[in-house]
Amino acid sequence: MSNTKSYITGFVLSIGITLAAFFLYQLHVYTHHQFPTHPELRAAFVMLAVLQILIQLVCFLHVGRKQNTHWNTAVMGFALFVVCVVVGGSLWIMTNLNTNAAATSTYINNLINVQEEND
Amino acid sequence: MHNSNANLSETKAGFGMWIYIMSDCVLFAALFATYAVLNGQTFGNATPKEIVDLPYALLETLVLLTSSFTCGLALIASQKNKKDWMLGLLFATFLLGATFVGLEAHEFSKLISEGHGPQQSAFLSSFFALVGTHGLHVSIGLLWLLILMIYVAIKGLSERGKEKLFLFSLFWHFLDIVWICIFTFVYLFGLL
């Protein structure tokens, strides 16, 4: 695949994927949230984003071609690892804290209810 | 043509740029994590759903995507030693990039004038921080591009100029990838 071709392929596919995500949402509104449903839409958006990132990495940044040195790939792998730790870890810890906070507020509400009953 | 590209990506500068881009990736990851965590903390102000204008975000996406494409074509033109084509395509990249920044500035000023400024809630702070940092990167990229165009126009298309353009194209394509994440996780997910 020549260089020009790889840019054109990347460009056309990227536009197609962006429009696909957009029209998927329009379909969702048009069918009154029946198809695709919220979880389906979420999964579709994530998959389309990952696909588009991979396409741009290959077609625009030429990752994974022979000319790329191993060091470039190693650095990218490490960055990807840190990204997963930062994003995944933050979400994990914070949702945990949120759940615990919600439990505390329920606990306090129960205490108030008990007190009101006693009054 | 492949070979000249190969040589470029194996230079020290190419590797250094790659390391910078990957560390920038980590910076954006931190901002994305902040956004994801503070997403629901609206403090009685606008929710993500209320501030997302999807057709407008789609327009921004298409403009930035096209500028990434013209940047790639400019890189090819430089490798074929077509200086005029390269400068023309870089100018198109500049115009598209400037349009993107203009669109985003308009979006921000509209939000602020409607009372959804970054100081209103944790969600809005994280929204402006994430999208604004990307916009800042694009703005600095435009400045870099302008300097690059002047450099090539004055000094002609040297090997050094080609390498500079290659480094810029890495940066520009990277910003496009970050925007795809913003479009998906801020704009599309904001609607759900």
Short mmCIF file of C-alpha atoms in Angstrom, two decimals:
data_model
loop_
_atom_site.label_atom_id
_atom_site.label_comp_id
_atom_site.label_asym_id
_atom_site.label_seq_id
_atom_site.Cartn_x
_atom_site.Cartn_y
_atom_site.Cartn_z
CA MET A 1 0.00 0.00 0.00
CA SER A 2 1.53 3.28 -1.07
CA ASN A 3 1.69 6.19 1.32
CA THR A 4 -0.94 8.29 -0.45
CA LYS A 5 -3.30 5.34 -0.55
CA SER A 6 -2.84 4.70 3.17
CA TYR A 7 -3.80 8.32 4.00
CA ILE A 8 -6.86 8.22 1.74
CA THR A 9 -7.97 4.88 3.22
CA GLY A 10 -7.50 6.20 6.75
CA PHE A 11 -9.39 9.40 5.98
CA VAL A 12 -12.38 7.72 4.31
CA LEU A 13 -12.67 5.03 7.00
CA SER A 14 -12.38 7.61 9.81
CA ILE A 15 -15.13 9.77 8.33
CA GLY A 16 -17.29 6.70 7.77
CA ILE A 17 -16.86 5.54 11.37
CA THR A 18 -17.58 9.01 12.79
CA LEU A 19 -20.75 9.28 10.72
CA ALA A 20 -21.75 5.73 11.68
CA ALA A 21 -21.59 6.67 15.38
CA PHE A 22 -23.57 9.84 14.69
CA PHE A 23 -26.33 8.08 12.75
CA LEU A 24 -26.49 5.25 15.26
CA TYR A 25 -27.43 7.88 17.84
CA GLN A 26 -29.99 9.42 15.45
CA LEU A 27 -31.52 5.97 15.01
CA HIS A 28 -31.63 5.62 18.78
CA VAL A 29 -33.61 8.89 19.06
CA TYR A 30 -35.82 8.07 16.05
CA THR A 31 -36.87 4.67 17.48
CA HIS A 32 -37.57 6.26 20.90
CA HIS A 33 -34.58 4.56 22.57
CA GLN A 34 -35.78 1.11 21.47
CA PHE A 35 -33.00 0.31 19.00
CA PRO A 36 -30.17 0.50 19.73
CA THR A 37 -30.74 0.57 23.49
CA HIS A 38 -28.43 2.48 25.85
CA PRO A 39 -26.06 -0.42 26.69
CA GLU A 40 -25.88 -1.44 23.03
CA LEU A 41 -25.11 2.14 22.03
CA ARG A 42 -22.38 2.42 24.67
CA ALA A 43 -20.72 -0.79 23.44
CA ALA A 44 -21.03 0.35 19.82
CA PHE A 45 -19.48 3.77 20.55
CA VAL A 46 -16.51 2.21 22.37
CA MET A 47 -15.93 -0.32 19.59
CA LEU A 48 -16.15 2.33 16.87
CA ALA A 49 -13.73 4.59 18.78
CA VAL A 50 -11.19 1.79 19.27
CA LEU A 51 -11.50 0.82 15.62
CA GLN A 52 -10.98 4.40 14.47
CA ILE A 53 -7.94 4.85 16.76
CA LEU A 54 -6.39 1.67 15.37
CA ILE A 55 -7.06 2.80 11.80
CA GLN A 56 -5.48 6.20 12.43
CA LEU A 57 -2.48 4.64 14.20
CA VAL A 58 -1.84 2.39 11.21
CA CYS A 59 -2.79 4.70 8.32
CA PHE A 60 -1.64 8.10 9.65
CA LEU A 61 1.07 7.31 12.20
CA HIS A 62 2.26 4.13 10.43
CA VAL A 63 2.52 2.14 13.66
CA GLY A 64 3.32 -1.50 13.20
CA ARG A 65 5.13 -1.09 9.88
CA LYS A 66 8.55 -2.61 9.51
CA GLN A 67 10.28 0.76 9.59
CA ASN A 68 9.15 1.42 13.13
CA THR A 69 11.81 0.50 15.61
CA HIS A 70 11.14 -1.74 18.57
CA TRP A 71 11.77 1.14 20.91
CA ASN A 72 8.86 3.11 19.53
CA THR A 73 6.56 0.16 20.13
CA ALA A 74 7.98 -0.37 23.62
CA VAL A 75 7.36 3.27 24.56
CA MET A 76 3.81 3.06 23.21
CA GLY A 77 3.17 -0.14 25.13
CA PHE A 78 4.34 1.45 28.35
CA ALA A 79 2.24 4.57 27.75
CA LEU A 80 -0.79 2.36 27.11
CA PHE A 81 -0.12 0.55 30.39
CA VAL A 82 0.04 3.85 32.34
CA VAL A 83 -3.14 5.07 30.63
CA CYS A 84 -4.96 1.89 31.69
CA VAL A 85 -3.71 2.22 35.28
CA VAL A 86 -4.66 5.91 35.53
CA VAL A 87 -8.10 5.70 33.92
CA GLY A 88 -9.08 2.22 35.09
CA GLY A 89 -7.68 2.74 38.59
CA SER A 90 -9.36 6.13 39.07
CA LEU A 91 -12.74 4.81 37.98
CA TRP A 92 -12.42 1.69 40.10
CA ILE A 93 -11.44 3.52 43.28
CA MET A 94 -13.88 6.38 42.85
CA THR A 95 -16.93 4.20 42.12
CA ASN A 96 -16.01 2.15 45.17
CA LEU A 97 -15.89 5.31 47.29
CA ASN A 98 -19.17 6.48 45.78
CA THR A 99 -20.88 3.21 46.64
CA ASN A 100 -19.59 3.42 50.19
CA ALA A 101 -20.68 7.05 50.45
CA ALA A 102 -24.17 6.11 49.28
CA ALA A 103 -24.30 3.36 51.90
CA THR A 104 -23.34 5.91 54.58
CA SER A 105 -26.10 8.30 53.56
CA THR A 106 -28.64 5.45 53.68
CA TYR A 107 -27.34 4.62 57.13
CA ILE A 108 -27.80 8.22 58.28
CA ASN A 109 -31.29 8.37 56.77
CA ASN A 110 -32.21 5.21 58.68
CA LEU A 111 -30.93 6.77 61.89
CA ILE A 112 -33.07 9.87 61.28
CA ASN A 113 -36.13 7.70 60.56
CA VAL A 114 -35.61 5.74 63.77
CA GLN A 115 -35.30 8.96 65.73
CA GLU A 116 -38.50 10.36 64.17
CA GLU A 117 -40.35 7.19 65.06
CA ASN A 118 -39.15 7.47 68.64
CA ASP A 119 -40.34 11.08 68.80
CA MET B 1 9.14 7.02 -0.61
CA HIS B 2 8.72 4.41 2.05
CA ASN B 3 12.41 4.46 2.64
CA SER B 4 12.65 8.19 3.26
CA ASN B 5 9.79 7.87 5.74
CA ALA B 6 11.60 5.01 7.43
CA ASN B 7 14.73 7.08 7.80
CA LEU B 8 12.78 9.90 9.35
CA SER B 9 11.07 7.80 11.99
CA GLU B 10 14.39 6.28 12.99
CA THR B 11 16.12 9.59 13.68
CA LYS B 12 16.78 10.70 17.21
CA ALA B 13 14.38 13.61 16.83
CA GLY B 14 11.65 11.24 15.63
CA PHE B 15 12.13 9.02 18.64
CA GLY B 16 12.19 12.01 21.00
CA MET B 17 8.97 13.32 19.51
CA TRP B 18 7.40 9.90 19.91
CA ILE B 19 8.33 9.83 23.60
CA TYR B 20 6.89 13.33 24.06
CA ILE B 21 3.64 12.29 22.37
CA MET B 22 3.32 9.20 24.53
CA SER B 23 3.86 11.25 27.70
CA ASP B 24 1.22 13.69 26.43
CA CYS B 25 -1.02 10.66 26.11
CA VAL B 26 -0.60 10.08 29.85
CA LEU B 27 -1.49 13.74 30.53
CA PHE B 28 -4.72 13.34 28.57
CA ALA B 29 -5.42 10.05 30.33
CA ALA B 30 -5.32 11.90 33.68
CA LEU B 31 -7.76 14.51 32.33
CA PHE B 32 -10.05 11.81 30.94
CA ALA B 33 -10.00 10.01 34.29
CA THR B 34 -10.86 13.26 36.07
CA TYR B 35 -13.70 13.86 33.65
CA ALA B 36 -15.04 10.33 34.05
CA VAL B 37 -14.98 10.59 37.84
CA LEU B 38 -16.58 14.07 38.01
CA ASN B 39 -19.08 13.43 35.23
CA GLY B 40 -22.08 13.31 37.56
CA GLN B 41 -21.04 16.08 39.97
CA THR B 42 -23.15 18.80 38.38
CA PHE B 43 -23.97 20.76 41.58
CA GLY B 44 -27.41 21.72 40.26
CA ASN B 45 -25.96 23.17 37.06
CA ALA B 46 -26.01 21.66 33.55
CA THR B 47 -25.66 17.89 33.06
CA PRO B 48 -23.55 16.52 30.17
CA LYS B 49 -26.76 15.91 28.21
CA GLU B 50 -27.78 19.56 28.46
CA ILE B 51 -24.55 21.03 27.10
CA VAL B 52 -23.81 18.56 24.27
CA ASP B 53 -24.64 19.80 20.79
CA LEU B 54 -23.96 16.69 18.70
CA PRO B 55 -24.20 18.11 15.14
CA TYR B 56 -21.83 20.91 16.20
CA ALA B 57 -19.36 18.41 17.69
CA LEU B 58 -19.65 16.34 14.50
CA LEU B 59 -18.73 19.41 12.45
CA GLU B 60 -15.68 20.01 14.68
CA THR B 61 -14.68 16.35 14.26
CA LEU B 62 -14.94 16.46 10.47
CA VAL B 63 -12.93 19.70 10.29
CA LEU B 64 -10.11 18.30 12.45
CA LEU B 65 -10.13 14.98 10.59
CA THR B 66 -9.79 16.76 7.25
CA SER B 67 -6.91 18.87 8.58
CA SER B 68 -5.16 15.66 9.66
CA PHE B 69 -5.63 14.33 6.12
CA THR B 70 -4.25 17.45 4.41
CA CYS B 71 -1.29 17.33 6.82
CA GLY B 72 -0.56 13.76 5.69
CA LEU B 73 -0.78 14.80 2.05
CA ALA B 74 1.61 17.70 2.74
CA LEU B 75 4.10 15.20 4.19
CA ILE B 76 3.89 13.12 1.01
CA ALA B 77 4.31 16.22 -1.16
CA SER B 78 7.44 17.13 0.83
CA GLN B 79 8.90 13.67 0.24
CA LYS B 80 8.27 14.09 -3.50
CA ASN B 81 10.02 17.50 -3.31
CA LYS B 82 6.90 19.35 -4.42
CA LYS B 83 7.40 22.50 -2.37
CA ASP B 84 4.41 24.47 -3.69
CA TRP B 85 2.02 21.58 -3.15
CA MET B 86 3.41 21.10 0.33
CA LEU B 87 2.98 24.76 1.28
CA GLY B 88 -0.54 24.82 -0.19
CA LEU B 89 -1.57 21.73 1.73
CA LEU B 90 0.00 23.07 4.91
CA PHE B 91 -1.95 26.27 4.44
CA ALA B 92 -5.16 24.22 4.07
CA THR B 93 -4.19 22.36 7.27
CA PHE B 94 -3.69 25.70 9.00
CA LEU B 95 -7.07 27.05 7.86
CA LEU B 96 -8.90 23.90 8.96
CA GLY B 97 -7.08 23.87 12.30
CA ALA B 98 -7.92 27.54 12.84
CA THR B 99 -11.57 26.82 11.96
CA PHE B 100 -11.57 24.06 14.57
CA VAL B 101 -10.18 26.37 17.26
CA GLY B 102 -12.71 29.04 16.25
CA LEU B 103 -15.60 26.58 16.49
CA GLU B 104 -14.43 25.46 19.91
CA ALA B 105 -13.94 29.02 21.16
CA HIS B 106 -17.49 29.81 20.03
CA GLU B 107 -18.81 26.72 21.83
CA PHE B 108 -17.01 27.73 25.04
CA SER B 109 -18.14 31.35 24.94
CA LYS B 110 -21.74 30.22 24.33
CA LEU B 111 -21.60 27.87 27.34
CA ILE B 112 -20.11 30.56 29.57
CA SER B 113 -22.66 33.19 28.49
CA GLU B 114 -25.47 30.70 29.24
CA GLY B 115 -24.17 30.38 32.79
CA HIS B 116 -22.35 27.06 32.34
CA GLY B 117 -18.82 28.35 32.97
CA PRO B 118 -16.03 26.17 34.39
CA GLN B 119 -16.48 27.61 37.90
CA GLN B 120 -20.11 26.40 38.17
CA SER B 121 -19.59 22.72 38.98
CA ALA B 122 -16.98 19.97 39.18
CA PHE B 123 -18.37 18.46 35.98
CA LEU B 124 -18.03 21.73 34.06
CA SER B 125 -14.51 22.29 35.45
CA SER B 126 -13.40 18.88 34.22
CA PHE B 127 -15.16 19.40 30.89
CA PHE B 128 -13.40 22.71 30.23
CA ALA B 129 -10.07 21.32 31.48
CA LEU B 130 -10.20 18.31 29.15
CA VAL B 131 -11.59 19.92 25.99
CA GLY B 132 -9.67 23.16 26.65
CA THR B 133 -6.33 21.36 27.00
CA HIS B 134 -6.90 19.72 23.64
CA GLY B 135 -7.83 23.10 22.14
CA LEU B 136 -4.66 24.59 23.61
CA HIS B 137 -2.60 21.83 22.01
CA VAL B 138 -4.22 22.55 18.64
CA SER B 139 -3.58 26.29 19.05
CA ILE B 140 0.10 25.72 19.84
CA GLY B 141 0.22 23.30 16.89
CA LEU B 142 -1.07 26.10 14.66
CA LEU B 143 1.71 28.38 15.85
CA TRP B 144 4.25 25.62 15.16
CA LEU B 145 2.74 25.09 11.71
CA LEU B 146 2.95 28.81 10.92
CA ILE B 147 6.63 28.91 11.89
CA LEU B 148 7.25 25.76 9.83
CA MET B 149 5.61 27.30 6.76
CA ILE B 150 7.70 30.46 7.08
CA TYR B 151 10.84 28.33 7.52
CA VAL B 152 10.17 26.33 4.36
CA ALA B 153 9.11 29.40 2.38
CA ILE B 154 12.36 31.21 3.23
CA LYS B 155 14.90 28.38 3.40
CA GLY B 156 13.41 26.14 0.74
CA LEU B 157 12.63 22.45 1.10
CA SER B 158 15.72 20.99 2.78
CA GLU B 159 16.11 17.59 4.43
CA ARG B 160 15.91 19.40 7.74
CA GLY B 161 12.62 21.01 6.69
CA LYS B 162 11.23 17.59 5.76
CA GLU B 163 12.18 16.21 9.15
CA LYS B 164 10.51 19.15 10.90
CA LEU B 165 7.33 18.52 8.93
CA PHE B 166 7.46 14.82 9.81
CA LEU B 167 7.65 15.69 13.53
CA PHE B 168 4.75 18.10 13.18
CA SER B 169 2.63 15.50 11.39
CA LEU B 170 3.14 13.05 14.28
CA PHE B 171 1.87 15.70 16.71
CA TRP B 172 -1.08 16.67 14.51
CA HIS B 173 -2.26 13.08 13.93
CA PHE B 174 -1.95 12.44 17.66
CA LEU B 175 -4.25 15.39 18.43
CA ASP B 176 -6.75 13.93 16.00
CA ILE B 177 -6.73 10.63 17.91
CA VAL B 178 -7.23 12.45 21.23
CA TRP B 179 -10.19 14.29 19.71
CA ILE B 180 -11.77 10.98 18.67
CA CYS B 181 -11.68 9.98 22.35
CA ILE B 182 -13.21 13.33 23.36
CA PHE B 183 -15.93 13.01 20.72
CA THR B 184 -16.79 9.51 21.93
CA PHE B 185 -16.48 9.79 25.71
CA VAL B 186 -17.55 13.41 26.22
CA TYR B 187 -19.99 14.15 23.41
CA LEU B 188 -21.53 10.80 22.42
CA PHE B 189 -21.51 9.31 25.95
CA GLY B 190 -22.79 12.65 27.32
CA LEU B 191 -26.04 12.12 25.43
CA LEU B 192 -26.79 8.76 27.05
#
